[in-house]
Short mmCIF file of C-alpha atoms in Angstrom, two decimals:
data_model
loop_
_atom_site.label_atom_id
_atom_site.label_comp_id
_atom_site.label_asym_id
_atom_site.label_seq_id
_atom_site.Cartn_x
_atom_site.Cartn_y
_atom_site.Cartn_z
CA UNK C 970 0.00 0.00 0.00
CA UNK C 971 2.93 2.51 0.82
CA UNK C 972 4.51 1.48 -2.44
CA UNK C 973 1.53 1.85 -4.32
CA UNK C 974 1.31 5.56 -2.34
CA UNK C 975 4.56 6.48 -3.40
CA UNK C 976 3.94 5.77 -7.03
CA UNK C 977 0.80 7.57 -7.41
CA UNK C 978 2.20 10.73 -6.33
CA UNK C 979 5.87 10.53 -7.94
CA UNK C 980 7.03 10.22 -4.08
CA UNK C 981 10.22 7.52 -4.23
CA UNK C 982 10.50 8.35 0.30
CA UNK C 983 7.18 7.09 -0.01
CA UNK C 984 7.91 3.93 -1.58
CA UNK C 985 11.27 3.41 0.15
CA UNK C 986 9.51 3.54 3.54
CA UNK C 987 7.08 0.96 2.04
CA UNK C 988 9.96 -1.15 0.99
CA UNK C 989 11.47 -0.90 4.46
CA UNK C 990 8.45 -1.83 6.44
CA UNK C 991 7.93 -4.78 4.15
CA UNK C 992 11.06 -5.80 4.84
CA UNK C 993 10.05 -5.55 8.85
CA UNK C 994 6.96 -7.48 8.83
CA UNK C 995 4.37 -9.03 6.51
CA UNK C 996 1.93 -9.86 9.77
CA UNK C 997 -1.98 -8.36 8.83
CA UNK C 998 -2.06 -7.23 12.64
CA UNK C 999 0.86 -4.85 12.60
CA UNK C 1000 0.24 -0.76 13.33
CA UNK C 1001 0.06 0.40 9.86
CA UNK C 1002 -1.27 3.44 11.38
CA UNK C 1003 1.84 4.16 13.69
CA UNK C 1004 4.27 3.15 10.62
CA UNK C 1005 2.19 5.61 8.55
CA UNK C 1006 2.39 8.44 11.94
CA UNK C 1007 6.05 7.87 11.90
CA UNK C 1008 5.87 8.80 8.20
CA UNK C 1009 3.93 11.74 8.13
CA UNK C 1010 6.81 13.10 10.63
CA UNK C 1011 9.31 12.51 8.33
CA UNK C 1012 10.97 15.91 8.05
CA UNK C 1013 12.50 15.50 4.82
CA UNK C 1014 9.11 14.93 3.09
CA UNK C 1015 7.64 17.69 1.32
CA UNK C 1016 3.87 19.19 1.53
CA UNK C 1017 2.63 16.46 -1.16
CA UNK C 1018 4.95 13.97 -0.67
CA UNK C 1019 3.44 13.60 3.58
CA UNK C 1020 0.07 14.38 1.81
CA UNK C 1021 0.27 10.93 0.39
CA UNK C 1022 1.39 9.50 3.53
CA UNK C 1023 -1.38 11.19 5.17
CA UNK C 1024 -3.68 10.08 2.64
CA UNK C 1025 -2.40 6.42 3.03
CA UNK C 1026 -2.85 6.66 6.64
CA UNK C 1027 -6.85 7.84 6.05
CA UNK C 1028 -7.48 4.77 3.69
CA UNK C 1029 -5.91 2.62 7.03
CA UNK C 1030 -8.76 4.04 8.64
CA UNK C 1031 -11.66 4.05 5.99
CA UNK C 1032 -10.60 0.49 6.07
CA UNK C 1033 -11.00 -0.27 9.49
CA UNK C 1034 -14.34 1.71 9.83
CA UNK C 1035 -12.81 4.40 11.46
CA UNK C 1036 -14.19 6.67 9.34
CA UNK C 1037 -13.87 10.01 11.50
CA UNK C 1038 -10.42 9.65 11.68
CA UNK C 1039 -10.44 8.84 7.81
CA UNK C 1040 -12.28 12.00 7.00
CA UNK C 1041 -9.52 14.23 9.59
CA UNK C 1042 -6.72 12.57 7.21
CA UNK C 1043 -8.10 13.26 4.19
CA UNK C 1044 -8.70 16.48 4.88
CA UNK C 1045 -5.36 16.88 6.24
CA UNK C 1046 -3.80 15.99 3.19
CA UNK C 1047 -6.41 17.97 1.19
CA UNK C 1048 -4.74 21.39 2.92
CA UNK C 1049 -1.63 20.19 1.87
CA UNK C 1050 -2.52 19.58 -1.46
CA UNK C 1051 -5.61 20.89 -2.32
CA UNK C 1052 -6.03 19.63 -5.97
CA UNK C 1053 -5.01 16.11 -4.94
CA UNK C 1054 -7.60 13.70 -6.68
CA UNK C 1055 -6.65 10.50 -4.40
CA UNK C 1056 -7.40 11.95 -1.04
CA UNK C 1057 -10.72 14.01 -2.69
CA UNK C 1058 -11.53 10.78 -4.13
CA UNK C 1059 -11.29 8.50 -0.56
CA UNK C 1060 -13.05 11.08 1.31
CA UNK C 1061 -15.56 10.80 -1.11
CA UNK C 1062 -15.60 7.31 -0.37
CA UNK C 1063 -15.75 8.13 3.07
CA UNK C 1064 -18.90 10.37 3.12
CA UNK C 1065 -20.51 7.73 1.03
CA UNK C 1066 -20.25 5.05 3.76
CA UNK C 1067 -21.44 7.16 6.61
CA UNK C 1068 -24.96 7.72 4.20
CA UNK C 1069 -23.41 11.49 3.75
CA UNK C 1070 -24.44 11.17 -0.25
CA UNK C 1071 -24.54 14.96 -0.82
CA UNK C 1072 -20.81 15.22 0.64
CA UNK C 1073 -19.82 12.30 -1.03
CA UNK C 1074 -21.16 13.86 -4.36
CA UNK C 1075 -19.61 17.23 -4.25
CA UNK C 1076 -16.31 15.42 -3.90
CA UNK C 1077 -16.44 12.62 -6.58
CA UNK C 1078 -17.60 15.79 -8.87
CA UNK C 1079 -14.56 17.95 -7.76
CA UNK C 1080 -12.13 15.28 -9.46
CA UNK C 1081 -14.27 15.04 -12.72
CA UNK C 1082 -14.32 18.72 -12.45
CA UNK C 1083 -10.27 18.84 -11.97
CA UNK C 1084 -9.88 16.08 -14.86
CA UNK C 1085 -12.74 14.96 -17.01
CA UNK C 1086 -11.16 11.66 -17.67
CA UNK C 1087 -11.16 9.74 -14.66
CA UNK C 1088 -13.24 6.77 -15.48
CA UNK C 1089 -13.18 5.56 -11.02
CA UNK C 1090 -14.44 9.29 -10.15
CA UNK C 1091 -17.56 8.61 -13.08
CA UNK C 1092 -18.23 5.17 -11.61
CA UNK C 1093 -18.40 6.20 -7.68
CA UNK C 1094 -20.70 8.92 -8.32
CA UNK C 1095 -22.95 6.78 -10.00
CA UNK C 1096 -22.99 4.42 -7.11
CA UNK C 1097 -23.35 7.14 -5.02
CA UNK C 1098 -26.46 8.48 -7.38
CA UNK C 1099 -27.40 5.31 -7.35
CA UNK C 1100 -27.76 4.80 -3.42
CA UNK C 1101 -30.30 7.79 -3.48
CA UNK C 1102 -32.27 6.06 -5.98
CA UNK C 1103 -30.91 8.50 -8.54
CA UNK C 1104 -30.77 5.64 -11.51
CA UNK C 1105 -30.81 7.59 -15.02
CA UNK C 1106 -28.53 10.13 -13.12
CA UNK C 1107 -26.07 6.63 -11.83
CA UNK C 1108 -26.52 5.33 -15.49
CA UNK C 1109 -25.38 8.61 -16.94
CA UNK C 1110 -22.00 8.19 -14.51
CA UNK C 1111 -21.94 4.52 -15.12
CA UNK C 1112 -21.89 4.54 -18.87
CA UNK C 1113 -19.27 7.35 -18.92
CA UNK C 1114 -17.02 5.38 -16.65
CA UNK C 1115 -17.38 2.98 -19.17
CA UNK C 1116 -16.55 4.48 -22.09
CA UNK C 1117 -13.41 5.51 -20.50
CA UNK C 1118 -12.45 1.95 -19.44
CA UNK C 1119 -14.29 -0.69 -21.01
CA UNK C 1120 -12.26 -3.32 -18.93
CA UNK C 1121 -13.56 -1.98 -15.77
CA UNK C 1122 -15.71 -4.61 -14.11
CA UNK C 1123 -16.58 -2.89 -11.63
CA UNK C 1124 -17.85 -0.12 -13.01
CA UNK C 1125 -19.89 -2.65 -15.91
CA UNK C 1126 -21.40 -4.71 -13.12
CA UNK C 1127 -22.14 -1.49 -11.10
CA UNK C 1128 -24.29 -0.32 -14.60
CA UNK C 1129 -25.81 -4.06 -13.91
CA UNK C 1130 -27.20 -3.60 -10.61
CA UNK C 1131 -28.74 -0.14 -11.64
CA UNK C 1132 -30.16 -1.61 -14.15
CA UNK C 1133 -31.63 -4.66 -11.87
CA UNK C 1134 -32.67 -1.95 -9.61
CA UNK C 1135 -34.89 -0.86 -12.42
CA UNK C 1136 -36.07 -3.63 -13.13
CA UNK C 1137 -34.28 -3.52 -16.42
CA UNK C 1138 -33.17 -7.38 -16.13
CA UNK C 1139 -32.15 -8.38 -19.47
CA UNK C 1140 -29.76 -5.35 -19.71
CA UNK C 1141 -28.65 -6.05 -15.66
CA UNK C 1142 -28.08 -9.65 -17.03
CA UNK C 1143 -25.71 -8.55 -20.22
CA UNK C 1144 -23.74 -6.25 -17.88
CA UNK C 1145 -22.88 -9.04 -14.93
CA UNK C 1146 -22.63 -11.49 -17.67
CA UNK C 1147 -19.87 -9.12 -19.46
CA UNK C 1148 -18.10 -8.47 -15.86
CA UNK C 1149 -17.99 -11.80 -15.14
CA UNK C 1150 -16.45 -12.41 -18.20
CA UNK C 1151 -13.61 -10.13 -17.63
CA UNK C 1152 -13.05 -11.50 -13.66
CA UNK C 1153 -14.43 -14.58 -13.46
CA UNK C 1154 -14.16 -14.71 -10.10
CA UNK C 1155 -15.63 -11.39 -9.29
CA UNK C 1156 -18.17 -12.58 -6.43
CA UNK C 1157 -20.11 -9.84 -6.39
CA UNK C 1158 -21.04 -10.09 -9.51
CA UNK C 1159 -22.02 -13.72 -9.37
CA UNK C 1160 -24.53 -13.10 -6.54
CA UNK C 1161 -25.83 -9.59 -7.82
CA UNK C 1162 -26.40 -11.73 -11.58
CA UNK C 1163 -27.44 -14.44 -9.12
CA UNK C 1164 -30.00 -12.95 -7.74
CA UNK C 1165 -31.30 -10.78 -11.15
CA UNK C 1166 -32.40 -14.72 -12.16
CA UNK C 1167 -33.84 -15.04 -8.90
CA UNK C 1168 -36.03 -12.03 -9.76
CA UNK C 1169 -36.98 -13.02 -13.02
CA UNK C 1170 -37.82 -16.54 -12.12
CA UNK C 1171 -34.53 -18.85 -13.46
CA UNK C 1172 -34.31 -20.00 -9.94
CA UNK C 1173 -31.70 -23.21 -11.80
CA UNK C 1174 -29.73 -20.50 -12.89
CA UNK C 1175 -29.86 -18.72 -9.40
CA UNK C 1176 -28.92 -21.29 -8.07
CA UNK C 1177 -25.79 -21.93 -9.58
CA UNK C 1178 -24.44 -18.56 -9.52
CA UNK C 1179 -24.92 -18.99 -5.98
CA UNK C 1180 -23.32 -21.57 -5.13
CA UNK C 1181 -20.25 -20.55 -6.91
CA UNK C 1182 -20.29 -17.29 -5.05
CA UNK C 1183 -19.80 -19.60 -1.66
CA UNK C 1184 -17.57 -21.53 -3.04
CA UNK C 1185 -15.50 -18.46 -4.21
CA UNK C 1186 -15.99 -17.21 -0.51
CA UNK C 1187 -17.66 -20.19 2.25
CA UNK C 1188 -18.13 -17.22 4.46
CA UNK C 1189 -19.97 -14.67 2.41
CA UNK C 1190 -23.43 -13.83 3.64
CA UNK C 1191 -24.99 -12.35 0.89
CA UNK C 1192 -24.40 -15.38 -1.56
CA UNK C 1193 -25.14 -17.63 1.40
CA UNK C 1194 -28.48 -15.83 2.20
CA UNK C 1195 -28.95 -15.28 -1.63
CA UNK C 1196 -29.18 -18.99 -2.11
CA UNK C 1197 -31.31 -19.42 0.72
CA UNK C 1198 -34.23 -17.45 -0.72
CA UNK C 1199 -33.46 -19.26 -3.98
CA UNK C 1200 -34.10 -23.04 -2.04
CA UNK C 1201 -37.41 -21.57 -0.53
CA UNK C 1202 -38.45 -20.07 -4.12
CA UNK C 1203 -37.86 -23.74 -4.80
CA UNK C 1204 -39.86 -25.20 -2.49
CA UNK C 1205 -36.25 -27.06 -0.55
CA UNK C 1206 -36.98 -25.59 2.85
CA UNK C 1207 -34.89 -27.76 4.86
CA UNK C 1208 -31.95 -26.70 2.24
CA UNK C 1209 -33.02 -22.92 3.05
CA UNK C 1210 -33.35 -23.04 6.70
CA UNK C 1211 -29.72 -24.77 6.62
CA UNK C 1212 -28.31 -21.39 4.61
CA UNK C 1213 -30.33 -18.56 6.51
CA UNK C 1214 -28.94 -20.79 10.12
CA UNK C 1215 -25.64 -20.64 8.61
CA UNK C 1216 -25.50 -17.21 7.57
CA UNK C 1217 -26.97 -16.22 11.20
CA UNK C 1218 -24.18 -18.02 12.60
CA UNK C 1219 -21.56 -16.15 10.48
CA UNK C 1220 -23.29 -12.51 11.11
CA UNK C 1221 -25.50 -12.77 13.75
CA UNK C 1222 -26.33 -8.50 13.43
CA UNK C 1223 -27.96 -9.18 9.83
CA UNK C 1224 -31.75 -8.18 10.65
CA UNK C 1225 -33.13 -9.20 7.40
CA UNK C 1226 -31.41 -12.97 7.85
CA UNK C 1227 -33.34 -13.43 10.71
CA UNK C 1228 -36.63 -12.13 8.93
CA UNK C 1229 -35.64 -14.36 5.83
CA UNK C 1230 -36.10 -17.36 8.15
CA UNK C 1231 -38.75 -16.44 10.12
CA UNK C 1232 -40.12 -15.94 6.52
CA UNK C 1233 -39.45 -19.70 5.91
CA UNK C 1234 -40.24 -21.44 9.37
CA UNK C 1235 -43.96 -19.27 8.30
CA UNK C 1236 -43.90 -20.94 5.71
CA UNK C 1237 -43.85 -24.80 6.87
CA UNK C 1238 -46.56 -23.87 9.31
CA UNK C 1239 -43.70 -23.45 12.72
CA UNK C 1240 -45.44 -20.33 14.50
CA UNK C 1241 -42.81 -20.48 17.51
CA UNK C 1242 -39.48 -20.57 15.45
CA UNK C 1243 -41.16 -18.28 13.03
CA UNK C 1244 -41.98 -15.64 16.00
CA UNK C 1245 -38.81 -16.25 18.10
CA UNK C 1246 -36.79 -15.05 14.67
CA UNK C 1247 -38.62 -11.92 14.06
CA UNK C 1248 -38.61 -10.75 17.42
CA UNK C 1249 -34.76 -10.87 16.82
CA UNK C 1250 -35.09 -9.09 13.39
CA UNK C 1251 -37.43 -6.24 15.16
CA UNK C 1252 -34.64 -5.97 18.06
CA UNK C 1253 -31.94 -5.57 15.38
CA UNK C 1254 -33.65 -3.55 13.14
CA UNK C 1255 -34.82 -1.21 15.82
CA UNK C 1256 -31.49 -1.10 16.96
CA UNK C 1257 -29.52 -0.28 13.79
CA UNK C 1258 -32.43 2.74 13.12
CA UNK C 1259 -31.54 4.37 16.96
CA UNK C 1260 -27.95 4.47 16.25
CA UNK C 1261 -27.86 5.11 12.41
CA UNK C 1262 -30.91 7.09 11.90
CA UNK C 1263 -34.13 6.91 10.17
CA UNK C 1264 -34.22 6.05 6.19
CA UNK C 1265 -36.67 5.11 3.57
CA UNK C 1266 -34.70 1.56 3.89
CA UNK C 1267 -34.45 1.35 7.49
CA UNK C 1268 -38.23 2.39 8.48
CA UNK C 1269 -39.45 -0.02 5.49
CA UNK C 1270 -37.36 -3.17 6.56
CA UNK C 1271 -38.82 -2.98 10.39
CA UNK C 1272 -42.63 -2.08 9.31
CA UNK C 1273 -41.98 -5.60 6.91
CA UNK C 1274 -40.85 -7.31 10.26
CA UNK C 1275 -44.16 -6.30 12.28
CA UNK C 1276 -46.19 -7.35 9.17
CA UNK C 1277 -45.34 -9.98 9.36
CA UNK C 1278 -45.36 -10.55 12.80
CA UNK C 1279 -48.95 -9.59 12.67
CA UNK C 1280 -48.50 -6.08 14.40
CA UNK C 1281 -49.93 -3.94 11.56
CA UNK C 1282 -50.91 -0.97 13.98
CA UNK C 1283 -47.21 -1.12 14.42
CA UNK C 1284 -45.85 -1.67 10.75
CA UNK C 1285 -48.34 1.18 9.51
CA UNK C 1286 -47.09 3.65 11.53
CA UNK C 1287 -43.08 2.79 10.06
CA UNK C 1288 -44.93 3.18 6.62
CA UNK C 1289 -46.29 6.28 7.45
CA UNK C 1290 -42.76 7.39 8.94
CA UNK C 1291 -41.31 6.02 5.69
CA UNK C 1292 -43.84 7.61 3.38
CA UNK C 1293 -43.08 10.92 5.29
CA UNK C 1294 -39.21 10.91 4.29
CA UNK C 1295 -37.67 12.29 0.92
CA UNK C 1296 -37.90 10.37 -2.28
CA UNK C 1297 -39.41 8.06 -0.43
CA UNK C 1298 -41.60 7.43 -3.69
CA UNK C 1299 -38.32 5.65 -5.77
CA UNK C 1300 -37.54 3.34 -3.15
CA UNK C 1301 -41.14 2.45 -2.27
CA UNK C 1302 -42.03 2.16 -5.98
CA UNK C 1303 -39.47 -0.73 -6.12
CA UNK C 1304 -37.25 -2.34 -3.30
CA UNK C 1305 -40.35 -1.90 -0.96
CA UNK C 1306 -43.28 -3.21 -2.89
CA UNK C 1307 -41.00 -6.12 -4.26
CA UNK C 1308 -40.52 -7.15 -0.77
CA UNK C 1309 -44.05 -6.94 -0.19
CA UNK C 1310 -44.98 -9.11 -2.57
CA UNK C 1311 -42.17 -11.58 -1.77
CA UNK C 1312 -43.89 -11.96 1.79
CA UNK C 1313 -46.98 -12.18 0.28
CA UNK C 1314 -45.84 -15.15 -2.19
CA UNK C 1315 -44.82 -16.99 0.90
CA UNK C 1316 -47.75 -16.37 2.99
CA UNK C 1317 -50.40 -15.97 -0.01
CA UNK C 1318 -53.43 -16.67 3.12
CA UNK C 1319 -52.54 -13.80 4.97
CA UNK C 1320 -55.14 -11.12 4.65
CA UNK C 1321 -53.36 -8.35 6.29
CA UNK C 1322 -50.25 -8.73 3.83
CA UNK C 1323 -53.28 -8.05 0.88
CA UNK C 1324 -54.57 -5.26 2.59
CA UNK C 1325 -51.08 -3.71 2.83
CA UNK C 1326 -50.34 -4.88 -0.64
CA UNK C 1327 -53.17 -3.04 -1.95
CA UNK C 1328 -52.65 0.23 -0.33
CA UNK C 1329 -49.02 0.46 -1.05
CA UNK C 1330 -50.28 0.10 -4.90
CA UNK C 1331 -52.83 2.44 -4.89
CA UNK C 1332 -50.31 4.88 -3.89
CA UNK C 1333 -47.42 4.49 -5.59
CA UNK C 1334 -47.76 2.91 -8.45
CA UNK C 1335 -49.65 5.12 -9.64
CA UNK C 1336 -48.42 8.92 -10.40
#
């Protein structure tokens, strides 16, 4: 990382302290941060050469979730060298992790502003557009990014999920298909192409996207989760109560794990299990809206919970929270509703999930 520091800002201290740490110790546990301290106070280094060591030190942190101390870095190295697209560019990624999309925007634009070309600066602003439900706005960015790298995978399977968040599958299919293609092993591809076939149906072809994501990674929740909704689309409970269990064990925090079961145990008619796993979903989810705040996402997930829990005094008023929020409309439109209907696929008896289901439509699907 040092090395790679030192090259991207002509700074050969840079890379010669990499080089000499290397040569110290390989271990994953050792203080990069105090190596990178000791760096900064290098008196021989110049304003931009400590501004990448600074910088270095701030993706240390982003890395470790410490993202306040991050931000101080980058903005550290920012005064040094105000025009410097790396650090502009990580706080950017930064902002965009603590939800701050408006921050994170104005700095992923500074770098296209400062050079027009940078196909990574094009493809985090359309996630970032994308994350506020911004999708002809994260296509625009995503296509660019694009044309200015056509090898980038990332940015290709980023256009993919847009897409699938549109519900423009065939197109989300083409662009995880052509991702994959360049990294075959690029996992999140295979689970976000994964679970686009889920979606439309192709629950075979789900399937085995799937299961190559675990393979690729035994200890990846999403896939493992992923595939569990694809064995209770296909009727294998017993093989999706093993995946959801599994994933639980790996991440036991995952709220919508513990709803996905309850979900199933619903489903083959055990009440208690079924009860026992949303109250755990409801604690979570409660828990993760107190400390990160209320969202479209958040308030939407827990009134889902009480549904189906059968507290609908409880779930409308998280609707009404939800509905209350801005562009609430995009998010309801599509993540919301298609989890609405998902629950009531699995529990097609339930009358309150209809009466939901119909009142949600009424008023936002149509304009």
């Amino acid at each position: 990382m040092l090395q790679q520091a030192g090259a991207d800002s002509d700074a050969p201290e840079v890379q010669q302290w990499g080089q000499r740490l290397l040569a110290v110790t390989m271990e994953p546990e050792d203080d990069w941060v105090g190596f990178l301290t000791l760096l900064t106070q290098d008196a021989g280094l110049s304003g931009d050469r400590r501004a990448a060591a600074v910088q270095a030190r701030g993706i240390v942190h982003g890395q470790a979730d410490r993202y306040e101390l991050a931000l101080a870095d980058f903005d550290r190295a920012l005064e040094l060298r105000p025009d410097y697209e790396d650090a502009l560019g990580g706080r950017g990624v930064t902002f965009r992790l603590m939800e701050r999309y408006e921050d994170a925007l104005a700095d992923f634009t500074r770098v296209i502003d400062l050079d027009p070309n940078v196909a990574r600066a094009f493809a985090h602003r359309g996630k970032t557009y994308r994350l506020m439900e911004r999708y002809e706005d994260a296509l625009a960015d995503l296509t660019r990014a694009i044309d200015l790298d056509p090898n980038s995978a990332w940015a290709i399977a980023g256009r993919g999920e847009t897409y699938r968040l549109m519900k423009r599958y065939e197109d989300a299919l083409a662009d995880f298909t052509r991702a994959i293609d360049l990294d075959p092993n690029y996992a999140w591809a295979i689970i976000h192409r994964g679970g686009t076939y889920w979606r439309m149906g192709r629950y075979e072809e789900a399937l085995a996207d799937l299961t190559r994501a675990v393979e690729l990674d035994p200890e990846d929740v999403r896939a493992i989760g992923g595939r569990g909704l694809t064995y209770r689309a296909m009727g294998r409970h017993e093989e999706a109560l093993a995946d959801f269990t599994h994933a639980i064990d790996l991440d036991p925090e995952e709220d919508w794990l513990r709803y996905e079961l309850a979900v199933t145990y619903l489903q083959l008619g055990d009440h208690d299990n079924a009860q026992a796993a949303l109250r755990h979903a409801i604690e979570l989810g409660t828990q993760e809206l107190s400390a990160k705040g209320a969202t479209v996402r958040r308030l939407s997930n827990l009134a889902l919970y009480h549904l189906a829990a059968g507290e609908v005094e409880r779930s409308n008023g998280l609707w009404a929270q939800a509905f209350a929020l801005p562009d609430a409309t995009a998010y309801i439109r599509g993540t919301a509703l298609d989890d609405l209907r998902d629950l009531k696929s699995a529990l097609p008896d339930d009358a309150t999930i209809d009466g939901c289901l119909r009142f949600m439509m009424d008023r936002f699907t149509t304009d």
